[in-house]
């Protein structure tokens, strides 16, 4: 990433620009190497500023990624809402959830790290801002899912949308294994065959949940 | 933990003893502070030996925890199998899965870190040994679950057992929040109320999956 044409951001628009540059660099690095492999130093180097300068904008590496996760939640909400407008029947609703997640590997990678890592090293205000976005998005999406799915009522759409995001965070890292497992799978086809594929597994589990929830009323 | 009465383990029984002491120390530390907060140096200090000595037994911190995860899978298999022998009806089967997981916080904590962390920094043989245990346990448990649940057939018990372990790894860290979130929840009851409780959420999602799977045949 090119270094911006100023060394220290003093004017508000420069501060905003630098903040955006930090988020953009963190996003690019995570897409290349995975969220878990990006350090604050790596982000600083990519932006071309000192680590001590990055922490004027974000207290920790985790705060950067929590903000990117909040952005990704809003982006996912918009994508699902658009898909649901054309949804015709229960399979379309499940497909809207699964395919929009499959198309967003960075969101899924981020989801896999939220509760085990990203929420651990942030300030209380940063955690609050993040939680408020998630609650708002899931509530909104849940209402849309209940409207679109003929068998669901009340909070069941919320439960299905929450399950979709949770499953995505759980399945993504297993379906995108690290080099050690890639090597193991190449050596051992039986173990490789047991590696769960992302979209088919998501589709089957969400279809089962959507079919089962109304029976629990 | 007391230092064993020898400085360097040379005899096979001493090596076995030291290996067990490392695993035990890692288990205790993880129970106290959570898996993510334990370092290899911390384990070495608790056993009373040098880090360079620990790596004679386990190449990395992650190999120690992957071995503890394999042990915990076998322990869970035994607990569920015992519970299923007395299970009477679908609710008992779900309760057997949920309550044995709820009673095993270290297993759930380990499950939450397997694919995002523990499988990333281990040797191929360590990864293979781990995967073989998981595949064997889930296959065996799945067969027991199908036998015990009146509505399930074929691989559906396997799918339910796999979903139980995946959900446990997903829900445990959210239901056991870090200090920042504890502080946030104390300040903000609305956000606190949205924090999902472990056993009721597990029970509801697994009941929905068990009810829904047969409808997908």
CSV table of N, CA, C and O in Angstrom, one decimal, chain B residues 6 17 29 46 77 125:
chain,number,residue,atom,x,y,z
B,6,UNK,N,14.1,-36.2,39.9
B,6,UNK,CA,15.2,-36.5,39.0
B,6,UNK,C,15.2,-35.3,38.0
B,6,UNK,O,14.2,-34.7,37.7
B,17,UNK,N,6.6,-40.7,33.0
B,17,UNK,CA,6.2,-39.9,34.2
B,17,UNK,C,6.3,-38.4,33.9
B,17,UNK,O,5.4,-37.6,34.2
B,29,UNK,N,-3.4,-25.6,34.3
B,29,UNK,CA,-3.2,-24.2,33.9
B,29,UNK,C,-4.4,-23.8,33.0
B,29,UNK,O,-4.9,-22.7,33.1
B,46,UNK,N,5.5,-24.6,35.5
B,46,UNK,CA,4.6,-25.4,36.4
B,46,UNK,C,5.2,-26.8,36.7
B,46,UNK,O,5.0,-27.3,37.8
B,77,UNK,N,-16.7,-39.6,24.9
B,77,UNK,CA,-17.3,-40.8,24.3
B,77,UNK,C,-17.8,-41.8,25.4
B,77,UNK,O,-19.0,-42.2,25.4
B,125,UNK,N,2.5,-35.9,12.0
B,125,UNK,CA,2.1,-37.1,12.8
B,125,UNK,C,1.2,-36.8,14.0
B,125,UNK,O,0.3,-37.5,14.3
